[in-house]
GROMACS .gro file of C-alpha atoms in nm:
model
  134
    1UNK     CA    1  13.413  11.198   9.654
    2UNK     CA    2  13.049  11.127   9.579
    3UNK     CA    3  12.765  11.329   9.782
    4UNK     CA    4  12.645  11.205  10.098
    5UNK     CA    5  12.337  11.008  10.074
    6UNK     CA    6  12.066  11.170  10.282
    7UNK     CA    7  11.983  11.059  10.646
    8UNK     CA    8  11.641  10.978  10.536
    9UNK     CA    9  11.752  10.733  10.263
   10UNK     CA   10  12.048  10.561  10.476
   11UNK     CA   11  11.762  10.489  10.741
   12UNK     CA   12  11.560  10.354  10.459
   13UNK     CA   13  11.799  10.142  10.351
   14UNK     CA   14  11.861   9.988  10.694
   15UNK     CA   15  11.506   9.883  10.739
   16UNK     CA   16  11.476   9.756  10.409
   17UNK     CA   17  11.819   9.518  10.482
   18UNK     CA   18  11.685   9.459  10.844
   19UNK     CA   19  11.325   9.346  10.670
   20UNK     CA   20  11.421   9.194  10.377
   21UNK     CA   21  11.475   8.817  10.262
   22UNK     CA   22  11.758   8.975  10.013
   23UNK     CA   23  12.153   8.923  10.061
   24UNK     CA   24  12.305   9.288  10.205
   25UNK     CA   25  12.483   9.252   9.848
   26UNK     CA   26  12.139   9.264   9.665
   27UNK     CA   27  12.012   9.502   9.815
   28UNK     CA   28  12.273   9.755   9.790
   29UNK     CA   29  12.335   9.679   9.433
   30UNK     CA   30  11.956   9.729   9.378
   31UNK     CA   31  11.977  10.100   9.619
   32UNK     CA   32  12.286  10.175   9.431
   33UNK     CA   33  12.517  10.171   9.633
   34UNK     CA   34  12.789   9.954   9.787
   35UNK     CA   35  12.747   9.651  10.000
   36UNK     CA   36  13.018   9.748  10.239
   37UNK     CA   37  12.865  10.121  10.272
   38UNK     CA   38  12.520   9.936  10.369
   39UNK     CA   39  12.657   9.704  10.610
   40UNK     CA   40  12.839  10.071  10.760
   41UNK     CA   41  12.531  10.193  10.771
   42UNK     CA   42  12.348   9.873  10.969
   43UNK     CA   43  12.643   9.827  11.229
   44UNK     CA   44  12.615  10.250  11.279
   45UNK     CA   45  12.242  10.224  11.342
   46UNK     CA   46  12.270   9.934  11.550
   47UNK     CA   47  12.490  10.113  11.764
   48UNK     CA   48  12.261  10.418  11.791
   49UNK     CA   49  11.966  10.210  11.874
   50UNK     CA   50  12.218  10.033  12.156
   51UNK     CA   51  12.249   9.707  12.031
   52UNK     CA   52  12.639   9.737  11.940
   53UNK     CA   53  12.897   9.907  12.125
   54UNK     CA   54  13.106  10.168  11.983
   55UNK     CA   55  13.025  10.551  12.013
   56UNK     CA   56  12.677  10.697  11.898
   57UNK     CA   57  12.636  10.963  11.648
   58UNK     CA   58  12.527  11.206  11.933
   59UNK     CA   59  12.795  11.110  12.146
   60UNK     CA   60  13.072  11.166  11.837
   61UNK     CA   61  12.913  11.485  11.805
   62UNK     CA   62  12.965  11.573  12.150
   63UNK     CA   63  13.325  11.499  12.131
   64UNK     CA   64  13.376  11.742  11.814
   65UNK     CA   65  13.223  12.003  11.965
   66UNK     CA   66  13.393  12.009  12.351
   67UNK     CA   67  13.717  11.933  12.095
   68UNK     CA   68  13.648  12.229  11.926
   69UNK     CA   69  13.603  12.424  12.267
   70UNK     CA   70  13.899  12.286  12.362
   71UNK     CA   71  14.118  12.418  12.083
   72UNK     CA   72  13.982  12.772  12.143
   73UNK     CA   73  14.001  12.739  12.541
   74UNK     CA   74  14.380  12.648  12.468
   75UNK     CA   75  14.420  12.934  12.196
   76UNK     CA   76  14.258  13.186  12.457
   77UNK     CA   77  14.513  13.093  12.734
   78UNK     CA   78  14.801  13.138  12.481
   79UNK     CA   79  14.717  13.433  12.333
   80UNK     CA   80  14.688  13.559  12.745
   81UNK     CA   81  14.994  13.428  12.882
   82UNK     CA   82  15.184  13.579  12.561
   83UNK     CA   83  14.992  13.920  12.606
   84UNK     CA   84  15.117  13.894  13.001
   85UNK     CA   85  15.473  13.775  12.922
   86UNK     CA   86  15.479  14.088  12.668
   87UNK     CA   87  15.341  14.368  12.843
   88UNK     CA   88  15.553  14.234  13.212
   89UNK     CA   89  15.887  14.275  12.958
   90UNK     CA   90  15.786  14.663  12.822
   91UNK     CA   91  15.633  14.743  13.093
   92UNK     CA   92  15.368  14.919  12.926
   93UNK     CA   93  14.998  14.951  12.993
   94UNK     CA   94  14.751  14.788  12.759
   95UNK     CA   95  14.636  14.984  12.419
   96UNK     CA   96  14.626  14.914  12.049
   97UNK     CA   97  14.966  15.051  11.975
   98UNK     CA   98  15.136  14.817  12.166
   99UNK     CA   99  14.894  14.532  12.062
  100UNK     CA  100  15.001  14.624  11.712
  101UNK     CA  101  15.374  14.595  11.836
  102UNK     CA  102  15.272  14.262  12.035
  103UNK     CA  103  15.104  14.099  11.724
  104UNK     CA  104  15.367  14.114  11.497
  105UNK     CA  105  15.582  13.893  11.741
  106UNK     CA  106  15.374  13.603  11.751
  107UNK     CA  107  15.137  13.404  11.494
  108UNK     CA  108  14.793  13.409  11.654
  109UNK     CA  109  14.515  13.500  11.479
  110UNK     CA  110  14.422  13.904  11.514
  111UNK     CA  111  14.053  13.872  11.566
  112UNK     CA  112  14.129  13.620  11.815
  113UNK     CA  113  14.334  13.831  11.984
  114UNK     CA  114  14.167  14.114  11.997
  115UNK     CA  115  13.859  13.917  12.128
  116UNK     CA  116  13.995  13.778  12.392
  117UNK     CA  117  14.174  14.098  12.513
  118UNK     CA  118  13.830  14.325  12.456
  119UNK     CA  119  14.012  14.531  12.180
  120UNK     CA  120  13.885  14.616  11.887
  121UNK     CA  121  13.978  14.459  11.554
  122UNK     CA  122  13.917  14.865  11.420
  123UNK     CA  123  14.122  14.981  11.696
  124UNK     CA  124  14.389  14.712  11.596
  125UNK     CA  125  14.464  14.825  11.273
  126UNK     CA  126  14.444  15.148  11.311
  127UNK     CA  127  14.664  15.162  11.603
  128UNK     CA  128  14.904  14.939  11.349
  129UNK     CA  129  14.896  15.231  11.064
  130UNK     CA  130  14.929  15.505  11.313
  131UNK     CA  131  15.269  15.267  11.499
  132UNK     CA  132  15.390  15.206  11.165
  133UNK     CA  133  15.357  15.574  11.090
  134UNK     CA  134  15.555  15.708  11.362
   0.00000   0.00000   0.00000
């Protein structure tokens, strides 16, 4: 897949089809590129400048990022109710050894973990060597 042009250019290039007497097709056969990637480009920037309706490029970047929250919100509240569910069933209080113990029955990422129940990644695997040790 080729390189992105720059934002710079694709602006350009949407002037220069806005201004221009040319066909879209000329144009973007003269900027190298194709004529369905510059009429992308023209019905994108329309929509950013509110002429079209559809979703902006600041508003689709929004949406990544509270989807990205999301997905580590959600992880967070997994990784707690499993630590609960865990720890209610041994009955044991809180430390690295039985974090170690914990981790192994589940598939959620260790720093993650760790993280979100303030314990040290070091801690962690130590704790593992020293459990796997005794």
């Amino acid at each position: 897949m080729p390189r992105p042009h720059p934002p710079e250019f694709r602006r350009r290039a949407v002037e220069l089809a806005r201004q221009h007497a040319k066909p879209v097709a000329e144009l973007a056969r003269d900027l190298g590129i194709s004529e369905s990637c510059l009429r992308n480009w023209m019905a994108k920037a329309d929509i950013d400048e509110g002429r079209g309706e559809g979703t902006t490029s600041e508003e689709r970047g929004e949406l990544v990022e509270l989807r990205r929250k999301l997905r580590v919100a959600e992880l967070e509240i997994e990784i707690l109710r499993r630590a609960a569910a865990y720890f209610a069933r041994e009955n044991v209080l809180q430390n690295d050894v039985h974090l170690h113990r914990a981790r192994h029955c589940c598939d959620l990422p260790v720093a993650t973990c760790c993280r979100v129940m303030k314990v040290s990644t070091s801690g962690f695997y130590v704790a593992g060597a020293a459990g796997e040790r005794s």
